[in-house]
Amino acid sequence: MEFAERLKKVPPYLFVEIDRLKNEKLKKGADIIDLGIGDPDLPTPSEIVEVAKKALENSAFHRYPSNQGSEFFRKACANYMKRRFGVEFDPETEVSALIGSKEGIAHFPLAFVNPGDVVLCPEPAYPVYHLGTLFAGGEPYYLPLLWENNFFPDLGSISKEVLERAKILWLNYPNNPTGAVATREFFAEAISFAKRYGLILAHDAAYVEMYFEEPALSIFEVDGARDVAIEFHSLSKTFCMTGWRIGFAVGKKELVQGLAKVKSNIDSGVFTAIQYAGAYALDNLERIVPPLRAVFKERRDYLAKALQELGFELKIPQATFYLWVKVPKGFTSTDFCRKLLEELDLVVTPGNGFGASGEGYFRIALTVGVDTLKKAVERLSSFVIR
Ligand SMILES: Cc1ncc(COP(=O)(O)O)c(C=O)c1O
């Protein structure tokens, strides 16, 4: 059976070799420490689970959900945006529920990208920006996120010819995989750039609540964003709810409505009981999230320092639960990660899997407890000393 052209364009999965090796080791009973997975290990806070349990019994929620999301969920999203970022959105027209932010990010280009249009995608990055582009028949144009530029793209380097064909500029801060956070200045530059070249500014804010010091920014905290931007939010990492599949898109009405129109023809919304629990989570975010944040901060504090003491080079991330670390001289990303797995039973993610500019780095996810991180550091120190 031959796949369609759009599926043939999907690049090969770069973590195949690591996955194969890991599974082989697991079968042999190896004590693998897996720092590869970007999925919080903590359970969803029990009060959210309890609200969901009660909601399950509400027979009104057993029917098809509202496509764009229930009114109560969209209101909770708008209230959150107002409380946290000081910006008002109309829950009727400027908010849409998503089956996780990934779903919205993947579908968004279908609303605005024609075959041959260019979409500006950062790299290294979460792969869905460029895959959503490919599925819509668009052409990704990659914007390297480099250490020396604090992992911001160099917007000035894009040629006029590319900009004439460009439709969307994707950004993601706090950033996976680099852990970089946006500054107001950078967002202001991106907004005026989008306005100058008639681009849609699509911002993935999946990690906006996973900050350790200063609260991370929404693009809408910067003047002018409302004219050009849509922002994708996720309850996954914020509330340790990755399995529940709920997020939302918020922003300029036409952008949200374009996405909602695509979605209304593909999916039938988020299970209303989950929206009910999601609304409860958002309404109580200021109370529920700080203890979760503290757990990840403790892990970051421990591991970032321990790695630096071992001689690894990294910028201490102010947000996300990722450490983006340079591989020691003389190794490629793949070689180094394979060696850690072969010799230390340690899984980390090779940076080149997130894009060409990720070569020379590896990503660690802080999704295991400090005790396990200590074990990982012990293994690494034996390796470094050798
Ligand atoms: C940068 C980024 N955006 C979006 C997502 C998708 O999250 P979800 O679909 O669970 O909301 C992820 C998940 O890992 C991510 O890393």
XYZ file of C-alpha atoms and ligand atoms in Angstrom:
402
model
C 0.000 0.000 0.000
C 1.449 3.346 -0.992
C 1.174 6.278 1.392
C -0.036 9.678 0.210
C 2.628 12.225 -0.725
C 1.987 14.215 2.461
C 2.765 11.200 4.619
C 5.844 10.368 2.577
C 7.162 13.848 3.422
C 7.250 13.042 7.144
C 10.939 12.782 7.988
C 12.196 9.515 9.502
C 11.781 9.241 13.265
C 15.236 9.994 14.633
C 14.796 8.298 17.964
C 14.292 4.833 16.429
C 17.766 3.621 17.294
C 17.619 4.876 20.903
C 14.157 3.341 21.356
C 15.331 -0.001 19.943
C 18.360 -0.091 22.210
C 16.287 0.915 25.238
C 13.707 -1.821 24.605
C 16.426 -4.409 24.084
C 17.981 -3.436 27.433
C 14.622 -3.423 29.214
C 13.931 -6.947 27.963
C 17.217 -8.038 29.500
C 16.133 -6.478 32.817
C 18.506 -3.487 32.780
C 17.937 -0.772 35.414
C 17.215 1.967 32.897
C 16.911 5.577 34.047
C 14.766 7.335 31.478
C 15.313 11.087 31.268
C 13.928 11.192 27.760
C 10.215 11.514 28.327
C 8.540 14.941 28.338
C 5.631 13.678 30.404
C 5.298 14.641 34.081
C 5.628 11.653 36.397
C 3.375 13.230 39.048
C -0.295 12.251 39.109
C -2.995 14.808 38.343
C -3.862 16.566 41.642
C -6.578 14.527 43.352
C -9.032 17.425 43.681
C -9.159 17.669 39.850
C -9.700 13.896 39.619
C -12.547 14.134 42.168
C -14.276 16.892 40.171
C -13.953 14.757 37.029
C -15.412 11.702 38.809
C -18.542 13.644 39.750
C -18.757 15.146 36.263
C -18.710 11.635 34.776
C -22.053 10.969 36.430
C -23.729 13.986 34.840
C -25.712 12.505 31.961
C -25.880 15.889 30.202
C -22.122 15.487 29.677
C -22.553 12.110 27.962
C -23.804 13.675 24.755
C -21.750 15.260 21.973
C -19.748 18.166 23.361
C -20.058 21.669 21.962
C -17.536 21.942 19.095
C -15.775 25.083 20.221
C -15.947 24.051 23.869
C -18.603 24.463 26.558
C -19.402 27.997 27.576
C -18.184 27.304 31.153
C -14.802 26.072 29.878
C -14.290 28.972 27.483
C -15.225 31.400 30.278
C -12.683 29.731 32.605
C -10.025 30.156 29.872
C -10.902 33.834 29.390
C -10.920 34.424 33.169
C -7.504 32.798 33.452
C -6.111 35.005 30.646
C -7.485 38.063 32.461
C -6.215 37.095 35.929
C -2.800 35.887 34.864
C -1.907 38.157 31.940
C -4.305 41.096 32.334
C -5.879 40.667 28.890
C -9.576 40.260 28.106
C -10.923 37.873 25.498
C -14.481 37.224 24.421
C -15.144 33.581 25.348
C -17.774 33.391 22.588
C -15.508 34.232 19.673
C -11.902 34.440 20.819
C -11.450 31.106 22.644
C -11.659 27.514 21.416
C -11.207 24.319 23.412
C -8.609 21.900 21.998
C -8.027 18.168 22.384
C -4.621 19.098 23.776
C -2.583 21.927 22.266
C -0.918 19.480 19.841
C -4.242 18.981 18.082
C -4.739 22.728 17.627
C -1.155 23.303 16.498
C -1.419 20.503 13.928
C -4.779 21.662 12.545
C -4.156 25.423 12.535
C -2.272 25.561 9.190
C -5.234 23.834 7.472
C -7.195 27.035 8.043
C -4.655 29.490 6.642
C -1.963 27.777 4.551
C -2.380 27.078 0.849
C -0.144 24.655 -1.045
C 3.188 26.356 -1.665
C 2.838 28.885 1.168
C 5.788 29.166 3.505
C 5.517 28.681 7.268
C 8.365 29.945 9.434
C 9.229 27.211 11.944
C 11.842 27.433 14.682
C 14.288 24.549 15.062
C 15.233 22.704 17.207
C 11.559 22.397 18.086
C 8.548 20.360 18.927
C 7.980 18.713 15.511
C 4.293 19.563 15.084
C 4.885 23.082 13.666
C 6.586 21.723 10.571
C 4.517 18.525 10.327
C 1.241 20.503 10.479
C 2.704 22.718 7.760
C 3.551 19.721 5.562
C 0.089 18.201 6.018
C -1.455 21.479 4.863
C 0.737 21.419 1.735
C 2.899 24.278 3.027
C 6.653 24.604 2.983
C 8.461 24.886 6.301
C 11.275 27.438 6.400
C 13.487 26.752 9.390
C 14.655 29.420 11.828
C 17.637 28.160 13.857
C 17.511 28.775 17.606
C 21.122 29.194 18.610
C 22.858 29.329 21.994
C 24.651 32.554 21.054
C 21.309 34.246 20.296
C 19.702 33.042 23.560
C 17.642 30.641 21.447
C 15.685 33.409 19.688
C 15.362 33.214 15.894
C 17.172 35.839 13.812
C 14.126 37.294 12.059
C 16.290 39.761 10.138
C 18.041 36.902 8.339
C 14.931 35.815 6.384
C 15.032 36.867 2.741
C 12.369 39.035 1.066
C 11.527 36.176 -1.331
C 10.736 33.855 1.577
C 8.773 36.548 3.421
C 6.631 37.270 0.372
C 5.411 33.660 0.468
C 5.252 33.327 4.248
C 1.916 33.023 6.075
C 2.659 31.987 9.660
C 5.477 32.598 12.107
C 5.557 29.920 14.823
C 7.121 30.701 18.175
C 7.298 28.667 21.375
C 8.334 30.177 24.720
C 9.057 28.879 27.293
C 10.804 26.729 24.720
C 11.000 22.995 24.253
C 13.744 21.762 23.956
C 16.056 24.679 24.861
C 14.297 25.873 28.040
C 14.611 29.501 26.841
C 12.029 32.079 27.933
C 10.885 35.044 25.864
C 11.576 38.634 26.760
C 9.098 41.464 26.167
C 11.598 42.941 23.717
C 11.718 39.790 21.629
C 7.924 39.433 21.572
C 7.610 43.130 20.590
C 10.103 42.557 17.751
C 8.188 39.457 16.579
C 4.848 41.305 16.655
C 6.115 44.260 14.634
C 7.815 41.833 12.220
C 4.549 39.909 11.770
C 2.696 43.172 11.135
C 5.276 44.451 8.666
C 5.163 41.271 6.570
C 1.478 40.389 7.015
C 2.203 37.198 8.962
C 0.046 35.348 11.444
C 1.942 35.025 14.712
C 1.164 31.632 16.250
C 2.587 31.219 19.732
C 2.779 27.866 21.507
C 2.570 28.617 25.236
C 2.318 25.003 26.455
C 4.920 25.621 29.213
C 3.831 29.116 30.254
C 2.994 27.968 33.805
C 6.135 25.854 34.204
C 8.374 28.708 35.289
C 10.729 28.760 38.262
C 11.346 32.428 39.006
C 9.622 35.200 37.041
C 6.206 34.244 35.626
C 6.598 33.494 31.911
C 4.934 35.847 29.411
C 1.937 35.438 27.160
C 2.404 37.096 23.769
C -0.755 39.070 24.603
C 1.041 40.939 27.385
C 2.817 42.861 24.637
C 1.093 45.646 22.690
C -0.146 44.853 19.222
C -0.355 41.062 19.652
C -4.146 41.091 19.422
C -3.922 42.300 15.826
C -1.852 39.360 14.602
C -1.647 36.523 17.118
C -3.182 33.286 18.282
C -1.790 31.478 21.326
C -1.990 27.776 22.153
C -2.349 26.787 25.803
C -2.248 23.369 27.375
C -3.456 21.942 30.663
C -1.119 18.967 30.126
C 2.076 20.091 31.818
C 0.547 22.777 34.037
C -1.659 20.309 35.931
C 0.109 17.005 35.100
C -2.847 16.162 32.840
C -1.091 14.952 29.673
C -3.391 11.940 29.341
C -6.628 13.909 29.622
C -6.154 15.775 26.321
C -7.300 19.295 26.937
C -5.993 22.719 25.981
C -7.273 25.889 24.349
C -6.507 28.439 21.654
C -7.047 32.131 22.319
C -6.471 35.266 20.279
C -7.594 37.319 17.311
C -11.160 36.356 16.477
C -10.601 35.482 12.798
C -7.687 33.188 13.662
C -9.588 31.351 16.398
C -12.674 31.071 14.190
C -10.620 29.699 11.266
C -9.221 26.983 13.513
C -12.674 26.297 14.991
C -14.101 25.862 11.498
C -11.458 23.266 10.581
C -11.994 21.448 13.860
C -15.782 21.424 13.563
C -15.293 19.403 10.384
C -12.773 16.970 11.853
C -13.442 16.348 15.537
C -16.444 16.823 17.770
C -14.839 18.557 20.695
C -13.472 17.595 24.114
C -15.503 15.274 26.397
C -17.560 17.717 28.480
C -16.682 16.028 31.786
C -13.020 16.690 31.026
C -13.798 20.299 30.160
C -15.594 20.542 33.507
C -12.511 19.297 35.369
C -10.321 21.551 33.175
C -12.400 24.614 34.056
C -12.063 23.714 37.752
C -8.283 23.364 37.339
C -7.952 26.737 35.597
C -10.197 28.457 38.178
C -7.955 27.145 40.963
C -4.595 27.377 39.193
C -3.038 29.847 41.635
C -3.575 27.376 44.492
C -2.990 24.046 42.691
C 0.098 24.769 40.615
C 2.734 26.245 43.016
C 3.435 22.906 44.800
C 3.841 21.154 41.415
C 6.170 23.911 40.223
C 8.221 23.533 43.411
C 8.826 19.837 42.669
C 10.249 20.595 39.219
C 12.267 23.547 40.549
C 13.944 21.313 43.137
C 14.875 18.855 40.371
C 16.161 21.629 38.113
C 18.210 23.179 40.912
C 19.779 19.847 41.776
C 20.518 18.545 38.301
C 21.632 21.777 36.605
C 24.218 22.344 39.352
C 25.359 18.709 39.397
C 25.836 18.676 35.627
C 27.793 21.921 35.710
C 30.013 20.469 38.434
C 30.677 17.507 36.174
C 31.810 19.935 33.494
C 28.728 19.913 31.248
C 27.814 23.200 29.568
C 24.224 24.417 29.832
C 22.197 27.571 30.464
C 20.105 27.096 33.588
C 16.511 27.136 32.323
C 14.092 29.619 33.881
C 11.117 27.538 32.755
C 10.010 24.166 31.247
C 11.181 20.877 32.699
C 14.028 20.427 30.224
C 17.785 20.886 30.423
C 19.449 21.532 27.065
C 23.034 20.460 27.448
C 26.050 20.548 25.109
C 27.505 17.114 24.365
C 31.187 16.776 25.308
C 33.695 17.634 22.588
C 34.405 14.870 20.117
C 30.882 13.382 20.143
C 27.853 13.863 17.926
C 24.487 14.034 19.688
C 23.593 10.537 18.530
C 26.944 8.985 19.485
C 26.880 10.515 22.931
C 23.295 9.488 23.691
C 23.927 5.963 22.404
C 26.996 5.699 24.637
C 25.057 6.817 27.729
C 22.470 4.180 27.025
C 24.925 1.400 26.147
C 27.309 1.983 29.035
C 25.233 3.651 31.766
C 21.661 2.519 31.065
C 20.737 6.203 30.894
C 18.236 7.519 28.351
C 18.514 11.147 27.224
C 17.293 12.621 23.938
C 19.740 13.510 21.143
C 19.313 17.176 20.210
C 19.492 16.580 16.450
C 16.117 14.807 16.711
C 14.547 18.255 17.213
C 16.179 19.791 14.129
C 19.579 20.353 12.550
C 20.566 23.092 15.008
C 20.040 20.652 17.850
C 23.183 18.790 16.763
C 25.766 19.061 19.531
C 23.160 19.007 22.324
C 21.121 16.524 24.315
C 17.886 17.091 26.215
C 17.155 15.898 29.711
C 13.564 15.830 30.964
C 13.148 16.410 34.698
C 10.386 13.842 34.857
C 11.847 11.597 37.561
C 12.386 12.323 41.269
C 15.556 13.758 42.838
C 16.604 10.323 44.146
C 16.629 8.943 40.619
C 18.388 12.072 39.340
C 21.093 11.447 41.969
C 21.532 7.913 40.643
C 21.818 9.318 37.121
C 24.479 11.792 38.256
C 26.451 8.989 39.942
C 26.457 7.054 36.685
C 27.461 10.148 34.718
C 30.289 10.991 37.105
C 31.823 7.522 36.699
C 31.644 8.091 32.957
C 33.144 11.584 33.071
C 35.991 10.486 35.363
C 36.815 7.603 33.055
C 6.291 22.658 22.924
C 5.104 21.787 23.065
N 3.932 22.230 22.598
C 2.819 21.484 22.673
C 2.851 20.232 23.230
C 1.577 19.418 23.222
O 0.993 19.314 24.450
P -0.511 18.833 24.611
O -1.012 18.378 23.282
O -0.458 17.737 25.595
O -1.268 20.035 25.084
C 4.051 19.720 23.732
C 4.102 18.362 24.302
O 5.112 17.807 24.623
C 5.206 20.515 23.644
O 6.385 20.081 24.096
